[in-house]
Amino acid sequence: MNKVPHPLQVAAFFALAIVFATWQPFVWWRAAAAFLMLGFDCYGVYVLRRSKHKQHSQEPSELE
């Protein structure tokens, strides 16, 4: 199973967090949920960047 999310999924989750936080009426639990969603977004970006870095570090060794 591939644990690396598609970049579009990460972008869509960012948009969903913003929409969820700004939906009326604004209550504290929406802010908490949006904050948690943004945390998951940051983790998704981290996983994407780490996988890209691993791909780049493996490519030169395969060429030798």
GROMACS .gro file of N, CA, C and O in nm:
model
  256
    1MET      N    1   0.084  -0.118   0.000
    1MET     CA    2   0.000   0.000   0.000
    1MET      C    3   0.089   0.124   0.000
    1MET      O    4   0.181   0.137   0.080
    2ASN      N    5   0.061   0.216  -0.088
    2ASN     CA    6   0.139   0.339  -0.099
    2ASN      C    7   0.091   0.439   0.004
    2ASN      O    8  -0.023   0.480   0.003
    3LYS      N    9   0.180   0.478   0.095
    3LYS     CA   10   0.142   0.569   0.203
    3LYS      C   11   0.163   0.715   0.168
    3LYS      O   12   0.136   0.802   0.249
    4VAL      N   13   0.213   0.742   0.049
    4VAL     CA   14   0.238   0.880   0.008
    4VAL      C   15   0.110   0.934  -0.058
    4VAL      O   16   0.063   0.879  -0.157
    5PRO      N   17   0.054   1.042  -0.003
    5PRO     CA   18  -0.069   1.096  -0.061
    5PRO      C   19  -0.041   1.169  -0.192
    5PRO      O   20   0.069   1.219  -0.215
    6HIS      N   21  -0.140   1.172  -0.277
    6HIS     CA   22  -0.130   1.249  -0.401
    6HIS      C   23  -0.131   1.397  -0.365
    6HIS      O   24  -0.204   1.439  -0.275
    7PRO      N   25  -0.052   1.480  -0.433
    7PRO     CA   26  -0.050   1.624  -0.401
    7PRO      C   27  -0.187   1.690  -0.409
    7PRO      O   28  -0.218   1.781  -0.332
    8LEU      N   29  -0.272   1.642  -0.498
    8LEU     CA   30  -0.407   1.697  -0.510
    8LEU      C   31  -0.490   1.667  -0.384
    8LEU      O   32  -0.570   1.750  -0.342
    9GLN      N   33  -0.467   1.552  -0.323
    9GLN     CA   34  -0.538   1.519  -0.199
    9GLN      C   35  -0.498   1.615  -0.087
    9GLN      O   36  -0.584   1.658  -0.010
   10VAL      N   37  -0.370   1.646  -0.080
   10VAL     CA   38  -0.324   1.738   0.024
   10VAL      C   39  -0.383   1.877   0.001
   10VAL      O   40  -0.432   1.942   0.094
   11ALA      N   41  -0.383   1.924  -0.124
   11ALA     CA   42  -0.439   2.056  -0.156
   11ALA      C   43  -0.589   2.060  -0.127
   11ALA      O   44  -0.640   2.158  -0.073
   12ALA      N   45  -0.659   1.953  -0.161
   12ALA     CA   46  -0.803   1.948  -0.136
   12ALA      C   47  -0.832   1.948   0.015
   12ALA      O   48  -0.930   2.009   0.058
   13PHE      N   49  -0.748   1.883   0.092
   13PHE     CA   50  -0.769   1.880   0.236
   13PHE      C   51  -0.744   2.017   0.297
   13PHE      O   52  -0.813   2.058   0.390
   14PHE      N   53  -0.645   2.091   0.244
   14PHE     CA   54  -0.623   2.229   0.288
   14PHE      C   55  -0.749   2.312   0.261
   14PHE      O   56  -0.796   2.386   0.347
   15ALA      N   57  -0.804   2.300   0.141
   15ALA     CA   58  -0.924   2.375   0.105
   15ALA      C   59  -1.041   2.336   0.194
   15ALA      O   60  -1.118   2.421   0.239
   16LEU      N   61  -1.054   2.208   0.221
   16LEU     CA   62  -1.162   2.160   0.307
   16LEU      C   63  -1.148   2.216   0.449
   16LEU      O   64  -1.248   2.254   0.511
   17ALA      N   65  -1.026   2.224   0.499
   17ALA     CA   66  -1.004   2.280   0.632
   17ALA      C   67  -1.046   2.427   0.637
   17ALA      O   68  -1.108   2.472   0.734
   18ILE      N   69  -1.014   2.501   0.533
   18ILE     CA   70  -1.051   2.643   0.528
   18ILE      C   71  -1.202   2.659   0.521
   18ILE      O   72  -1.261   2.740   0.593
   19VAL      N   73  -1.266   2.582   0.435
   19VAL     CA   74  -1.412   2.589   0.423
   19VAL      C   75  -1.478   2.549   0.553
   19VAL      O   76  -1.573   2.614   0.599
   20PHE      N   77  -1.429   2.445   0.615
   20PHE     CA   78  -1.488   2.396   0.740
   20PHE      C   79  -1.474   2.500   0.851
   20PHE      O   80  -1.566   2.520   0.931
   21ALA      N   81  -1.359   2.569   0.855
   21ALA     CA   82  -1.337   2.668   0.961
   21ALA      C   83  -1.421   2.793   0.940
   21ALA      O   84  -1.461   2.858   1.037
   22THR      N   85  -1.449   2.829   0.817
   22THR     CA   86  -1.520   2.954   0.790
   22THR      C   87  -1.670   2.935   0.772
   22THR      O   88  -1.742   3.032   0.751
   23TRP      N   89  -1.718   2.812   0.780
   23TRP     CA   90  -1.860   2.785   0.763
   23TRP      C   91  -1.937   2.848   0.878
   23TRP      O   92  -1.895   2.844   0.993
   24GLN      N   93  -2.050   2.906   0.849
   24GLN     CA   94  -2.130   2.972   0.953
   24GLN      C   95  -2.230   2.874   1.013
   24GLN      O   96  -2.280   2.788   0.942
   25PRO      N   97  -2.263   2.878   1.137
   25PRO     CA   98  -2.208   2.965   1.241
   25PRO      C   99  -2.075   2.911   1.290
   25PRO      O  100  -2.054   2.790   1.300
   26PHE      N  101  -1.983   2.999   1.319
   26PHE     CA  102  -1.850   2.961   1.366
   26PHE      C  103  -1.857   2.927   1.514
   26PHE      O  104  -1.901   3.007   1.595
   27VAL      N  105  -1.815   2.808   1.548
   27VAL     CA  106  -1.812   2.766   1.688
   27VAL      C  107  -1.674   2.710   1.719
   27VAL      O  108  -1.596   2.678   1.629
   28TRP      N  109  -1.643   2.696   1.847
   28TRP     CA  110  -1.509   2.657   1.888
   28TRP      C  111  -1.467   2.521   1.835
   28TRP      O  112  -1.352   2.500   1.801
   29TRP      N  113  -1.562   2.426   1.826
   29TRP     CA  114  -1.523   2.293   1.781
   29TRP      C  115  -1.488   2.291   1.634
   29TRP      O  116  -1.409   2.208   1.589
   30ARG      N  117  -1.544   2.386   1.556
   30ARG     CA  118  -1.504   2.396   1.415
   30ARG      C  119  -1.360   2.445   1.405
   30ARG      O  120  -1.283   2.398   1.322
   31ALA      N  121  -1.324   2.540   1.491
   31ALA     CA  122  -1.186   2.589   1.491
   31ALA      C  123  -1.090   2.478   1.532
   31ALA      O  124  -0.983   2.462   1.472
   32ALA      N  125  -1.127   2.400   1.632
   32ALA     CA  126  -1.042   2.290   1.676
   32ALA      C  127  -1.028   2.184   1.566
   32ALA      O  128  -0.917   2.134   1.541
   33ALA      N  129  -1.137   2.153   1.499
   33ALA     CA  130  -1.132   2.054   1.391
   33ALA      C  131  -1.048   2.106   1.274
   33ALA      O  132  -0.970   2.031   1.215
   34ALA      N  133  -1.063   2.233   1.240
   34ALA     CA  134  -0.983   2.290   1.130
   34ALA      C  135  -0.836   2.292   1.167
   34ALA      O  136  -0.750   2.265   1.083
   35PHE      N  137  -0.804   2.321   1.292
   35PHE     CA  138  -0.666   2.320   1.338
   35PHE      C  139  -0.607   2.179   1.327
   35PHE      O  140  -0.494   2.160   1.281
   36LEU      N  141  -0.685   2.078   1.364
   36LEU     CA  142  -0.641   1.939   1.352
   36LEU      C  143  -0.622   1.901   1.205
   36LEU      O  144  -0.523   1.835   1.169
   37MET      N  145  -0.714   1.944   1.119
   37MET     CA  146  -0.701   1.916   0.976
   37MET      C  147  -0.576   1.981   0.918
   37MET      O  148  -0.506   1.920   0.835
   38LEU      N  149  -0.546   2.103   0.960
   38LEU     CA  150  -0.424   2.169   0.912
   38LEU      C  151  -0.299   2.095   0.961
   38LEU      O  152  -0.199   2.089   0.890
   39GLY      N  153  -0.306   2.039   1.079
   39GLY     CA  154  -0.195   1.957   1.128
   39GLY      C  155  -0.174   1.835   1.041
   39GLY      O  156  -0.060   1.800   1.007
   40PHE      N  157  -0.284   1.769   1.003
   40PHE     CA  158  -0.273   1.655   0.912
   40PHE      C  159  -0.220   1.699   0.775
   40PHE      O  160  -0.144   1.626   0.711
   41ASP      N  161  -0.259   1.818   0.731
   41ASP     CA  162  -0.208   1.871   0.605
   41ASP      C  163  -0.057   1.890   0.610
   41ASP      O  164   0.015   1.853   0.516
   42CYS      N  165  -0.009   1.947   0.718
   42CYS     CA  166   0.136   1.967   0.733
   42CYS      C  167   0.209   1.834   0.733
   42CYS      O  168   0.316   1.820   0.673
   43TYR      N  169   0.151   1.733   0.796
   43TYR     CA  170   0.211   1.599   0.793
   43TYR      C  171   0.211   1.542   0.651
   43TYR      O  172   0.309   1.481   0.609
   44GLY      N  173   0.104   1.564   0.577
   44GLY     CA  174   0.098   1.518   0.439
   44GLY      C  175   0.204   1.583   0.352
   44GLY      O  176   0.268   1.518   0.269
   45VAL      N  177   0.225   1.712   0.370
   45VAL     CA  178   0.330   1.783   0.295
   45VAL      C  179   0.466   1.726   0.333
   45VAL      O  180   0.552   1.705   0.248
   46TYR      N  181   0.487   1.700   0.462
   46TYR     CA  182   0.613   1.642   0.509
   46TYR      C  183   0.638   1.506   0.442
   46TYR      O  184   0.748   1.478   0.394
   47VAL      N  185   0.536   1.421   0.438
   47VAL     CA  186   0.550   1.289   0.377
   47VAL      C  187   0.579   1.303   0.227
   47VAL      O  188   0.665   1.230   0.174
   48LEU      N  189   0.512   1.395   0.160
   48LEU     CA  190   0.539   1.417   0.017
   48LEU      C  191   0.683   1.460  -0.006
   48LEU      O  192   0.752   1.408  -0.094
   49ARG      N  193   0.729   1.557   0.071
   49ARG     CA  194   0.866   1.609   0.054
   49ARG      C  195   0.969   1.501   0.086
   49ARG      O  196   1.070   1.489   0.017
   50ARG      N  197   0.943   1.421   0.188
   50ARG     CA  198   1.037   1.314   0.225
   50ARG      C  199   1.045   1.209   0.115
   50ARG      O  200   1.153   1.161   0.081
   51SER      N  201   0.931   1.174   0.056
   51SER     CA  202   0.933   1.074  -0.051
   51SER      C  203   1.003   1.127  -0.175
   51SER      O  204   1.076   1.054  -0.242
   52LYS      N  205   0.982   1.256  -0.206
   52LYS     CA  206   1.052   1.316  -0.321
   52LYS      C  207   1.202   1.318  -0.296
   52LYS      O  208   1.282   1.292  -0.385
   53HIS      N  209   1.242   1.350  -0.173
   53HIS     CA  210   1.384   1.353  -0.138
   53HIS      C  211   1.445   1.213  -0.149
   53HIS      O  212   1.556   1.197  -0.198
   54LYS      N  213   1.372   1.111  -0.105
   54LYS     CA  214   1.421   0.973  -0.116
   54LYS      C  215   1.436   0.933  -0.262
   54LYS      O  216   1.532   0.865  -0.297
   55GLN      N  217   1.341   0.974  -0.347
   55GLN     CA  218   1.350   0.941  -0.489
   55GLN      C  219   1.474   1.004  -0.550
   55GLN      O  220   1.544   0.939  -0.627
   56HIS      N  221   1.501   1.130  -0.517
   56HIS     CA  222   1.618   1.197  -0.573
   56HIS      C  223   1.748   1.137  -0.522
   56HIS      O  224   1.844   1.127  -0.597
   57SER      N  225   1.752   1.094  -0.398
   57SER     CA  226   1.876   1.037  -0.345
   57SER      C  227   1.899   0.896  -0.399
   57SER      O  228   2.012   0.852  -0.406
   58GLN      N  229   1.795   0.824  -0.441
   58GLN     CA  230   1.811   0.690  -0.494
   58GLN      C  231   1.845   0.690  -0.642
   58GLN      O  232   1.911   0.600  -0.691
   59GLU      N  233   1.803   0.792  -0.716
   59GLU     CA  234   1.826   0.794  -0.861
   59GLU      C  235   1.974   0.793  -0.898
   59GLU      O  236   2.013   0.715  -0.984
   60PRO      N  237   2.061   0.876  -0.839
   60PRO     CA  238   2.203   0.872  -0.878
   60PRO      C  239   2.269   0.736  -0.851
   60PRO      O  240   2.351   0.692  -0.928
   61SER      N  241   2.232   0.669  -0.742
   61SER     CA  242   2.294   0.541  -0.711
   61SER      C  243   2.250   0.434  -0.812
   61SER      O  244   2.324   0.340  -0.837
   62GLU      N  245   2.131   0.447  -0.869
   62GLU     CA  246   2.085   0.350  -0.969
   62GLU      C  247   2.158   0.368  -1.101
   62GLU      O  248   2.173   0.274  -1.177
   63LEU      N  249   2.205   0.490  -1.130
   63LEU     CA  250   2.273   0.517  -1.256
   63LEU      C  251   2.414   0.460  -1.257
   63LEU      O  252   2.468   0.430  -1.363
   64GLU      N  253   2.476   0.443  -1.143
   64GLU     CA  254   2.616   0.396  -1.138
   64GLU      C  255   2.629   0.250  -1.167
   64GLU      O  256   2.549   0.169  -1.152
   0.00000   0.00000   0.00000
